[in-house]
Amino acid sequence: MKKPISLLAESTQSAAIAPLPVEALRLLSDLSLRLKQVGIRQISSLTNAPKPPLVTRFGAELITRLEQATGQTAEIFNPITPAPIYEVRRPLMVPIRHLEAVELILEDMAADISAQLLQDNAAARRLDLFLFRVDGHVERLEARTSRLCNKAEHIELLFRERLSRLQGNIDIGFGYDILLLGVYDVEPAEEEQLNWAPLKHESGTGFSSEEISRLLDRFGNRFGFDHILHFHPFESHIPEQAVRAKAFSNNQVQSQWTAQKGKGKSRPFLLLDRVEPITVLAEVPDGPPIRFQWRRQQHEIIAADGPERIAPEWWQNANTEHSFQTRDYYRVEDQQGRRFWLYRDGLYNREQDHPRWFMQGLFP
Amino acid sequence: MNAAPEYAELAVTTNFSFLQGASHPDELVLTAAALGIKSIAIADRNTLAGVVRAHKAAKNLDIQVIIGCRLVMMDGFEVICLPTDKAAYSRLTRLLSQGNLRAEKGNCHLTFDDLQVHAKGQVLLIIPPQNLSGEFELQLEDFKSRFKKGYLALTRYYGPHDHKYLEDLAHLARSYGLQTVATNNILYHIPDRRPLQDILTCIRTHTTVQKAGLTLLANAERNFKTPSEMYRLFPGFPDAVARSANIAEQCRFS
């Protein structure tokens, strides 16, 4: 969203344009020249003058422009929409009144568009489907894709999601008589080199990146791309702030995950969503815990490493949900060989007399 | 433990290390004296400028101020150089002038070759990086081939693997024939100076605190600790802590 550059109160329009030169009224050039010859240079001298003599001398256009500028007369203009780069148009003899029929025609159109794109070795980022209703109303459906698309079935898939969202809350009226499929953003198609081995074994996850992008496209076009969150690393010493969720965007499907220098092995595999308070027996001031109770279970600690001391980020607001004290993290192992990541919130003798303990993560 | 544990802080950075240290030399001297530290070595980055104010502050106090300098080599290797007599001091100043003349103002270009020429009479204390790498080991090897004697600093940064870090360093020291010395690698006299130090880091790296991320230090532990606290922090290395006082003995020149 762009912020308005300037904002005028309702009744201050005339005052605001008063000091401007008469050319600002979008007059024909000879008219503004004639105004200047009689010494009218600023708009203010026009607004204060009586209107009838002005009309007789300079014509009606001057007054129309003046009233348009102050908002007294409405001015209608048609917005210019960019023309699609590729388009397929389907005029229909008989208007169609079912979305199922739209899907059928779409199949045909997708094949045509795909042929056009393939011919130029191009691929689409954004496609729009226009449904022209008999009474002149135009329904516009936009589909975006994270993976460059020039295959008919992919295009169909994108719009099937958008159409299924419309089902039930669209007014078809007397039906649609023209369908238009336009391609707006085009990029050169990139042929991907395929593996000799079957795709399923590519990364061990069982999905190829293409399948994942198609899934993301389906979700994005059905629920909106802002609803898909994507985790990005963020440079912070505080563990729960080292990851940020951002809205998914087409351009950066891959984010750069690199282990924080020297910290890789010290961070647990699993971070709890919310830290959980525990009761701990530990040596003062910064000895490792000896035993602790978590979720009503007692754990005897046989090995511990720490403390790793992490101070709060003093530049953040103090009223965040997390406390604003230095933490001492310990990696501990209990008798059953389970490993935990826990911390003491606050330092003895510097910040707190009775610091509390929390469980934050589990090691595999 | 002895009745009065002996400890000397040999790596003190003052605000004369431009945009690094966050405390004035006099603040540092006063705090160290109050905590019962017998001697501190003022060692700023490639300069001796902090020493004067530290000396003035120490005049009426029961504390020894050792003149020193943290020499930062062009490849990032850091070694603290403490002259033991006046001749060594003049060698150190000559070394610094040489480095300063070689670079544009504000920088100092030094190499092991320069240090080797002026090494006589200096105590050399190597400050290892927080993340030990193969590169550091190569530098140590180079160091060992040029200098007969050297010390390796042990510091508790309260990082993720402190105990392993100290053990690794002790192992390196053994294999390269160096002796370990405990130090706290001081950047400020009290933990409350951490915000200022963070801001200095931001100014140095041209960024804002919000964006600085991991360039900032994780905690506020680079301040003075009492001698008994130092012995507690280095449970397996009491001789490394005691050795700091021995080195201070060697540097009687001031």
XYZ file of C-alpha atoms in Angstrom:
618
model
C 0.000 0.000 0.000
C 1.322 3.387 -0.944
C 0.744 6.199 1.455
C -0.929 9.291 0.001
C 1.656 11.904 -0.802
C -0.560 14.732 0.409
C -3.927 14.908 1.976
C -6.384 17.795 1.705
C -9.290 18.369 3.995
C -12.727 18.381 2.337
C -13.193 22.155 1.925
C -9.608 23.264 1.415
C -9.241 22.266 -2.243
C -9.777 25.776 -3.657
C -7.319 27.292 -1.211
C -4.757 24.638 -2.040
C -4.828 25.179 -5.786
C -5.190 28.968 -5.569
C -1.470 29.827 -5.795
C -0.865 27.480 -8.752
C -0.407 28.873 -12.296
C -3.378 28.604 -14.671
C -1.639 25.888 -16.714
C -2.311 23.544 -13.807
C -5.959 23.453 -14.905
C -5.058 21.358 -17.991
C -6.221 24.115 -20.378
C -5.459 24.202 -24.062
C -2.254 26.133 -24.571
C -3.724 29.063 -26.477
C -6.369 29.519 -23.791
C -3.810 29.822 -21.034
C -1.867 32.207 -23.264
C -4.944 34.387 -23.680
C -5.497 34.369 -19.918
C -1.937 35.499 -19.374
C -2.342 38.334 -21.859
C -5.078 39.809 -19.659
C -2.907 39.353 -16.611
C -4.513 36.229 -15.111
C -1.607 34.098 -14.032
C -2.774 32.341 -10.911
C -5.802 30.156 -10.335
C -6.778 32.398 -7.431
C -7.609 35.258 -9.768
C -10.070 32.963 -11.601
C -11.835 31.592 -8.534
C -12.528 35.080 -7.186
C -13.795 36.511 -10.500
C -17.537 36.403 -11.466
C -18.253 33.468 -13.755
C -20.581 34.727 -16.552
C -18.042 37.194 -18.045
C -15.390 34.497 -17.942
C -17.618 32.119 -19.929
C -18.432 34.707 -22.551
C -14.847 35.687 -23.002
C -12.950 32.358 -22.680
C -15.593 29.679 -23.308
C -17.222 27.026 -21.137
C -14.147 24.784 -20.958
C -12.410 27.079 -18.493
C -15.252 26.881 -15.978
C -15.581 23.089 -16.410
C -11.893 22.617 -15.682
C -12.098 24.946 -12.709
C -15.060 23.062 -11.253
C -13.380 19.719 -11.892
C -10.326 20.914 -10.022
C -12.333 21.914 -6.980
C -14.515 18.842 -7.123
C -17.786 20.608 -7.950
C -18.173 18.672 -11.170
C -17.498 14.964 -11.450
C -14.960 13.810 -13.974
C -15.253 10.321 -15.336
C -12.275 8.528 -16.717
C -11.643 4.925 -17.600
C -8.691 3.298 -15.937
C -6.076 1.965 -18.283
C -5.320 -1.668 -17.642
C -2.252 -3.180 -19.198
C -3.000 -5.428 -22.118
C -2.118 -9.065 -21.611
C 1.026 -10.285 -23.334
C -0.650 -13.444 -24.521
C -4.381 -13.941 -24.632
C -7.017 -16.421 -25.685
C -10.572 -15.210 -26.258
C -13.632 -17.432 -26.410
C -16.873 -15.730 -27.505
C -19.822 -17.972 -26.833
C -22.989 -18.355 -28.928
C -25.075 -19.161 -25.902
C -24.157 -17.657 -22.526
C -23.067 -20.266 -20.011
C -24.534 -20.288 -16.546
C -22.505 -22.929 -14.723
C -18.989 -22.817 -13.407
C -18.543 -26.435 -14.499
C -18.995 -25.265 -18.077
C -16.403 -22.544 -17.464
C -13.958 -25.229 -16.358
C -14.543 -27.190 -19.539
C -13.874 -24.191 -21.749
C -10.886 -23.288 -19.588
C -9.310 -26.641 -20.391
C -9.452 -25.764 -24.053
C -8.138 -22.239 -23.508
C -5.296 -23.434 -21.303
C -4.149 -25.722 -24.099
C -4.167 -22.770 -26.533
C -2.261 -20.444 -24.202
C 0.217 -23.167 -23.431
C 0.858 -23.642 -27.145
C 1.459 -19.886 -27.556
C 3.860 -19.804 -24.612
C 5.769 -22.877 -25.726
C 6.198 -21.443 -29.177
C 8.055 -18.434 -27.734
C 9.839 -20.548 -25.151
C 8.229 -18.415 -22.452
C 6.489 -19.180 -19.198
C 3.937 -17.325 -17.132
C 4.153 -15.958 -13.610
C 0.675 -14.494 -13.471
C -2.452 -15.331 -15.419
C -5.831 -13.633 -15.312
C -9.150 -15.100 -16.333
C -11.887 -12.647 -17.294
C -15.512 -13.717 -17.292
C -17.668 -11.215 -19.212
C -21.262 -11.313 -18.049
C -24.101 -10.633 -20.486
C -24.990 -7.423 -18.646
C -21.497 -5.982 -18.926
C -20.098 -6.917 -15.521
C -16.624 -8.420 -15.634
C -15.366 -10.988 -13.153
C -11.611 -11.115 -12.915
C -9.727 -14.054 -11.447
C -6.022 -13.805 -10.860
C -3.719 -16.771 -10.413
C -0.084 -16.521 -9.462
C 2.486 -19.230 -9.490
C 5.758 -19.818 -7.741
C 6.983 -22.155 -10.442
C 7.106 -20.779 -13.967
C 4.233 -22.336 -15.786
C 3.572 -23.046 -19.412
C 1.861 -26.422 -19.239
C -1.848 -26.700 -19.877
C -2.610 -28.920 -16.889
C -0.694 -26.625 -14.559
C -2.711 -23.608 -15.740
C -5.919 -25.538 -15.321
C -4.923 -26.547 -11.839
C -4.248 -22.938 -10.850
C -7.665 -21.766 -11.944
C -9.539 -24.773 -10.636
C -8.540 -23.592 -7.151
C -9.746 -20.073 -7.836
C -13.020 -21.289 -9.344
C -13.698 -23.668 -6.484
C -13.360 -20.707 -4.138
C -15.997 -18.836 -6.120
C -18.488 -21.678 -6.065
C -21.600 -20.572 -4.248
C -20.684 -16.936 -3.714
C -20.765 -15.635 -7.244
C -23.651 -14.045 -9.083
C -23.703 -15.533 -12.558
C -26.828 -13.616 -13.583
C -27.830 -14.400 -17.142
C -24.546 -16.109 -17.816
C -21.179 -15.339 -19.361
C -20.823 -14.796 -23.051
C -17.074 -14.125 -23.405
C -14.161 -15.755 -21.631
C -10.684 -14.348 -21.868
C -7.487 -15.843 -20.529
C -4.551 -13.468 -20.432
C -0.935 -13.887 -19.429
C 0.545 -10.871 -17.654
C 3.975 -11.654 -16.308
C 6.204 -13.591 -18.621
C 9.680 -14.917 -18.064
C 11.807 -17.038 -20.327
C 11.136 -20.685 -19.656
C 13.919 -22.656 -18.083
C 14.201 -26.259 -18.915
C 15.056 -28.234 -15.853
C 17.410 -31.086 -16.051
C 15.749 -34.215 -14.832
C 17.338 -36.893 -12.779
C 17.878 -40.277 -14.298
C 16.708 -41.756 -11.054
C 12.996 -41.489 -10.263
C 12.124 -38.165 -8.649
C 10.866 -39.706 -5.436
C 14.372 -40.662 -4.381
C 15.818 -37.286 -5.147
C 16.165 -35.934 -1.658
C 14.800 -38.616 0.573
C 11.844 -36.459 1.546
C 9.640 -38.215 -0.954
C 8.612 -35.036 -2.769
C 10.243 -33.381 -5.704
C 10.601 -29.625 -5.545
C 8.144 -29.375 -8.421
C 5.472 -31.200 -6.466
C 6.053 -28.901 -3.525
C 5.761 -25.751 -5.624
C 2.553 -27.032 -7.148
C 1.166 -27.699 -3.721
C 2.175 -24.194 -2.635
C 0.483 -22.749 -5.723
C -2.710 -24.580 -4.900
C -2.680 -23.379 -1.309
C -1.731 -19.867 -2.356
C -4.448 -19.526 -4.937
C -7.052 -21.032 -2.644
C -6.239 -19.295 0.643
C -4.156 -16.359 -0.560
C -0.392 -16.239 -0.692
C -0.158 -14.132 2.483
C -1.508 -17.040 4.490
C 1.385 -19.295 3.683
C 4.200 -18.729 6.136
C 7.753 -19.541 5.464
C 10.496 -19.734 8.104
C 13.601 -17.672 7.654
C 16.672 -17.563 9.851
C 17.196 -14.325 11.750
C 20.419 -13.285 13.383
C 19.792 -13.229 17.096
C 21.411 -14.786 20.126
C 18.029 -15.401 21.751
C 16.986 -18.879 20.587
C 13.267 -18.282 20.098
C 13.995 -15.178 18.057
C 16.493 -16.787 15.732
C 13.659 -17.820 13.413
C 11.052 -15.590 11.840
C 7.975 -16.573 9.902
C 7.413 -14.485 6.801
C 4.663 -14.560 4.207
C 5.544 -16.808 1.339
C 6.733 -15.079 -1.779
C 7.343 -16.492 -5.216
C 10.896 -15.352 -5.545
C 12.481 -16.887 -2.511
C 11.293 -20.417 -2.082
C 14.684 -21.399 -0.752
C 16.006 -19.577 2.263
C 19.544 -19.679 3.467
C 19.865 -21.858 6.506
C 23.352 -21.956 7.783
C 24.352 -23.151 11.203
C 25.233 -20.273 13.458
C 28.968 -20.275 13.835
C 30.040 -22.770 16.452
C 26.544 -23.164 17.782
C 25.261 -25.974 15.602
C 25.735 -28.821 18.021
C 24.726 -26.895 21.091
C 21.220 -26.160 19.867
C 18.469 -28.728 20.407
C 16.628 -30.409 17.608
C 13.294 -29.407 19.021
C 12.377 -26.097 20.623
C 9.241 -26.022 22.715
C 6.630 -23.621 21.408
C 6.477 -21.966 24.779
C 9.019 -22.418 27.526
C 7.749 -24.460 30.485
C 8.611 -23.707 34.096
C 10.441 -26.440 35.970
C 11.649 -26.866 39.531
C 15.337 -27.382 39.745
C 17.920 -28.165 42.362
C 21.207 -26.572 41.400
C 24.370 -25.208 42.887
C 24.602 -21.469 43.530
C 25.555 -19.260 41.688
C 25.943 -20.905 38.294
C 26.443 -24.605 38.881
C 24.640 -27.060 36.638
C 21.307 -28.559 37.771
C 21.430 -31.733 39.851
C 17.832 -32.788 39.463
C 14.673 -31.213 38.095
C 10.968 -31.802 37.854
C 9.189 -31.300 34.557
C 5.603 -32.246 33.766
C 5.324 -33.983 37.131
C 8.284 -36.190 36.467
C 11.504 -36.207 38.384
C 14.730 -36.365 36.405
C 18.085 -37.116 37.979
C 20.851 -35.469 36.013
C 23.993 -37.463 35.380
C 25.765 -35.142 32.944
C 25.546 -31.425 32.243
C 27.316 -28.869 30.106
C 27.097 -25.156 30.563
C 26.349 -22.476 31.308
C 26.014 -20.700 28.011
C 25.113 -17.187 28.999
C 22.765 -15.153 26.823
C 21.930 -11.633 27.859
C 18.654 -9.961 26.871
C 18.545 -7.724 23.831
C 18.438 -4.445 25.697
C 17.202 -2.487 22.686
C 13.931 -4.432 22.541
C 10.884 -3.256 24.458
C 10.893 -4.532 27.992
C 7.239 -5.572 27.861
C 7.694 -8.508 25.518
C 6.261 -11.819 26.650
C 9.680 -13.084 27.563
C 11.368 -11.872 30.668
C 14.177 -9.411 30.438
C 16.938 -11.206 32.237
C 20.171 -12.919 31.440
C 19.757 -16.635 30.856
C 22.152 -19.434 31.653
C 21.573 -22.395 29.365
C 22.569 -25.944 30.285
C 22.516 -29.101 28.249
C 21.733 -31.936 30.609
C 21.264 -35.677 30.380
C 19.156 -37.709 32.789
C 19.522 -41.317 33.916
C 17.489 -42.657 31.014
C 19.770 -40.907 28.555
C 17.250 -38.252 27.611
C 18.778 -34.871 26.932
C 17.211 -31.537 27.684
C 17.979 -27.901 27.139
C 17.022 -25.762 30.073
C 17.881 -22.374 31.417
C 17.915 -20.297 34.551
C 16.230 -16.967 34.085
C 18.315 -14.364 35.870
C 21.699 -14.433 37.546
C 22.216 -14.818 41.267
C 23.688 -11.748 42.933
C 23.353 -9.615 39.817
C 19.677 -9.678 38.908
C 17.753 -12.072 41.136
C 17.741 -13.863 44.457
C 15.340 -16.581 43.408
C 15.662 -17.069 39.691
C 13.216 -19.379 37.959
C 14.089 -22.257 35.683
C 12.571 -23.138 32.325
C 12.646 -26.019 29.887
C 13.141 -24.849 26.313
C 14.131 -27.748 24.130
C 14.876 -31.426 23.655
C 17.799 -33.118 21.985
C 17.185 -36.185 19.861
C 42.799 -22.230 48.055
C 45.360 -19.770 49.400
C 44.270 -17.043 51.731
C 44.839 -14.323 49.149
C 44.577 -15.710 45.621
C 46.887 -13.991 43.198
C 45.626 -12.944 39.834
C 46.623 -10.373 37.246
C 44.390 -9.303 34.378
C 46.657 -9.179 31.341
C 44.230 -8.303 28.528
C 42.505 -5.012 29.213
C 41.041 -3.025 26.334
C 40.265 0.627 27.053
C 38.353 3.140 24.995
C 41.651 4.064 23.375
C 41.092 1.013 21.202
C 38.907 2.915 18.806
C 35.285 1.633 18.909
C 36.233 -1.479 20.851
C 36.676 -0.761 24.524
C 33.762 0.786 26.377
C 35.419 2.082 29.540
C 37.954 4.805 30.342
C 41.362 3.675 31.586
C 40.774 5.311 34.987
C 37.446 3.497 35.435
C 39.173 0.237 34.652
C 42.048 0.869 37.049
C 39.754 1.914 39.919
C 37.482 -1.104 39.485
C 40.349 -3.553 39.258
C 41.924 -2.100 42.404
C 38.612 -2.313 44.265
C 38.225 -5.986 43.326
C 41.654 -6.835 44.715
C 43.431 -7.462 41.435
C 47.141 -6.832 41.985
C 48.101 -5.820 38.483
C 46.480 -5.124 35.137
C 48.040 -4.807 31.708
C 46.588 -2.095 29.510
C 46.703 -3.537 26.012
C 44.948 -1.517 23.323
C 44.780 -2.398 19.672
C 48.078 -1.426 18.086
C 48.497 1.602 20.335
C 49.896 2.586 23.704
C 47.640 5.601 24.088
C 45.567 4.252 26.975
C 48.546 3.738 29.252
C 49.023 7.365 30.292
C 45.592 7.863 31.830
C 45.766 4.446 33.468
C 49.074 5.365 35.089
C 47.733 8.616 36.450
C 44.758 6.829 37.953
C 46.928 4.135 39.531
C 49.323 6.558 41.216
C 47.687 6.528 44.642
C 46.315 3.001 44.457
C 47.756 -0.329 45.377
C 47.789 -1.646 41.839
C 50.455 -2.251 39.231
C 49.743 -1.032 35.719
C 51.681 -2.912 33.061
C 52.338 -1.236 29.748
C 51.238 -3.413 26.895
C 49.778 -3.503 23.472
C 47.451 -5.821 21.628
C 49.153 -6.396 18.297
C 46.665 -7.341 15.617
C 48.438 -8.887 12.653
C 47.247 -8.336 9.114
C 45.832 -11.873 9.017
C 43.756 -11.285 12.163
C 46.081 -13.047 14.599
C 46.005 -11.274 17.962
C 48.857 -11.286 20.405
C 49.366 -9.157 23.480
C 52.871 -7.854 23.798
C 54.151 -6.935 27.259
C 57.672 -5.464 27.365
C 59.731 -6.571 30.372
C 62.283 -3.733 30.351
C 62.926 -0.322 28.874
C 64.814 -1.677 25.879
C 61.922 -3.966 25.018
C 59.556 -1.022 25.393
C 61.483 1.005 22.829
C 61.463 -1.995 20.504
C 57.670 -2.191 20.874
C 57.214 1.504 20.093
C 59.504 1.192 17.089
C 57.444 -1.766 15.879
C 54.223 0.250 16.203
C 55.636 3.256 14.364
C 56.747 0.972 11.575
C 53.258 -0.518 11.273
C 51.592 2.888 11.395
C 53.860 4.370 8.732
C 53.020 1.508 6.415
C 49.256 2.058 6.504
C 46.987 5.044 6.040
C 45.987 6.876 9.200
C 44.044 4.787 11.675
C 45.415 1.492 10.482
C 48.504 -0.446 11.387
C 49.979 -3.125 9.193
C 51.986 -5.687 11.138
C 53.287 -9.136 10.305
C 55.119 -11.883 12.157
C 58.323 -10.780 10.422
C 58.139 -7.370 12.102
C 57.374 -8.887 15.462
C 60.256 -11.319 15.134
C 62.726 -8.474 14.672
C 61.501 -6.726 17.834
C 60.609 -9.761 19.942
C 63.517 -9.640 22.389
C 62.402 -9.012 25.947
C 58.700 -9.163 25.207
C 56.158 -11.441 26.841
C 53.857 -12.649 24.082
C 50.332 -13.701 25.010
C 48.276 -15.129 22.160
C 44.553 -14.325 22.211
C 42.797 -17.176 20.424
C 39.591 -16.552 18.484
C 36.299 -17.720 19.994
C 35.878 -20.281 17.257
C 39.010 -22.333 16.837
C 39.774 -23.110 13.236
C 42.399 -24.849 11.188
C 43.652 -21.443 10.149
C 44.410 -20.542 13.748
C 46.361 -23.773 14.154
C 48.479 -22.910 11.113
C 49.163 -19.484 12.602
C 50.182 -21.136 15.873
C 52.576 -23.352 13.987
C 54.096 -20.310 12.308
C 54.321 -18.586 15.686
C 56.068 -21.544 17.248
C 58.630 -21.747 14.462
C 59.601 -18.100 15.016
C 59.387 -17.506 18.756
C 60.898 -19.577 21.519
C 58.392 -18.806 24.184
C 54.763 -17.811 24.236
C 51.580 -17.946 26.233
C 48.071 -18.869 25.160
C 45.159 -17.017 26.755
C 42.221 -18.938 28.223
C 38.969 -17.017 28.507
C 35.539 -18.026 29.742
C 33.227 -16.375 27.222
C 30.159 -18.203 28.573
C 29.691 -19.583 25.086
C 27.958 -22.812 24.121
C 30.942 -25.126 24.717
C 33.122 -23.380 27.270
C 34.582 -26.488 28.840
C 35.379 -28.057 25.505
C 36.859 -24.746 24.319
C 39.194 -24.554 27.296
C 40.217 -28.208 26.907
C 40.876 -27.677 23.192
C 43.042 -24.675 23.971
C 44.954 -26.551 26.652
C 45.540 -29.316 24.137
C 46.783 -26.837 21.522
C 49.068 -25.259 24.110
C 50.568 -28.650 24.956
C 51.157 -29.609 21.350
C 52.802 -26.278 20.478
C 54.774 -25.972 23.696
C 52.933 -22.890 24.945
C 51.778 -22.138 28.457
C 48.184 -21.268 29.244
C 47.214 -18.086 31.047
C 43.752 -17.204 32.268
C 42.409 -13.806 31.340
C 38.999 -12.288 30.976
C 39.782 -10.285 27.841
C 38.315 -7.129 29.356
C 36.190 -4.797 27.250
C 34.483 -2.822 30.050
C 34.826 -2.467 33.805
C 31.221 -3.385 34.718
C 28.532 -5.447 32.932
C 26.316 -2.351 32.654
C 28.601 -1.090 29.895
C 27.415 -3.807 27.499
C 24.872 -1.524 25.739
C 27.606 1.021 25.060
C 29.913 -1.701 23.770
C 27.137 -2.992 21.484
C 26.629 0.489 20.093
C 30.358 0.888 19.492
C 30.311 -2.395 17.591
C 27.415 -1.118 15.484
C 29.224 2.110 14.684
C 32.319 0.142 13.760
C 30.427 -2.183 11.434
C 28.085 0.523 10.063
C 24.842 -1.069 11.106
C 22.031 -0.677 13.649
C 21.491 -2.689 16.804
C 18.375 -4.257 15.347
C 20.271 -5.509 12.339
C 23.606 -6.264 13.939
C 22.543 -9.749 15.043
C 25.414 -12.057 15.806
C 28.126 -9.412 15.409
C 27.184 -8.316 18.909
C 28.381 -10.303 21.884
C 25.863 -12.676 23.412
C 26.395 -11.621 27.013
C 27.975 -9.111 29.366
C 30.830 -11.146 30.833
C 33.849 -9.237 29.533
C 34.282 -7.324 32.785
C 36.644 -7.708 35.749
C 36.200 -10.716 38.039
C 37.696 -10.994 41.517
C 40.723 -13.303 41.841
C 38.742 -15.942 43.748
C 36.010 -15.804 41.107
C 38.651 -16.420 38.448
C 39.826 -19.551 40.262
C 36.200 -20.699 40.430
C 35.654 -20.058 36.704
C 38.662 -22.102 35.650
C 38.176 -25.255 37.704
C 40.693 -27.406 35.831
C 43.302 -24.725 35.343
C 44.460 -23.214 38.644
C 48.019 -22.888 37.312
C 46.782 -20.893 34.320
C 45.240 -18.385 36.723
C 48.301 -18.320 38.963
C 50.588 -17.905 35.954
C 49.017 -14.525 35.200
C 50.530 -13.196 38.419
C 53.915 -14.675 37.486
C 53.871 -12.862 34.177
C 53.010 -9.639 35.976
C 56.113 -10.197 38.109
C 58.275 -10.363 34.984
C 56.982 -7.020 33.749
C 58.448 -4.849 36.480
C 59.174 -2.063 34.044
C 56.633 0.714 33.930
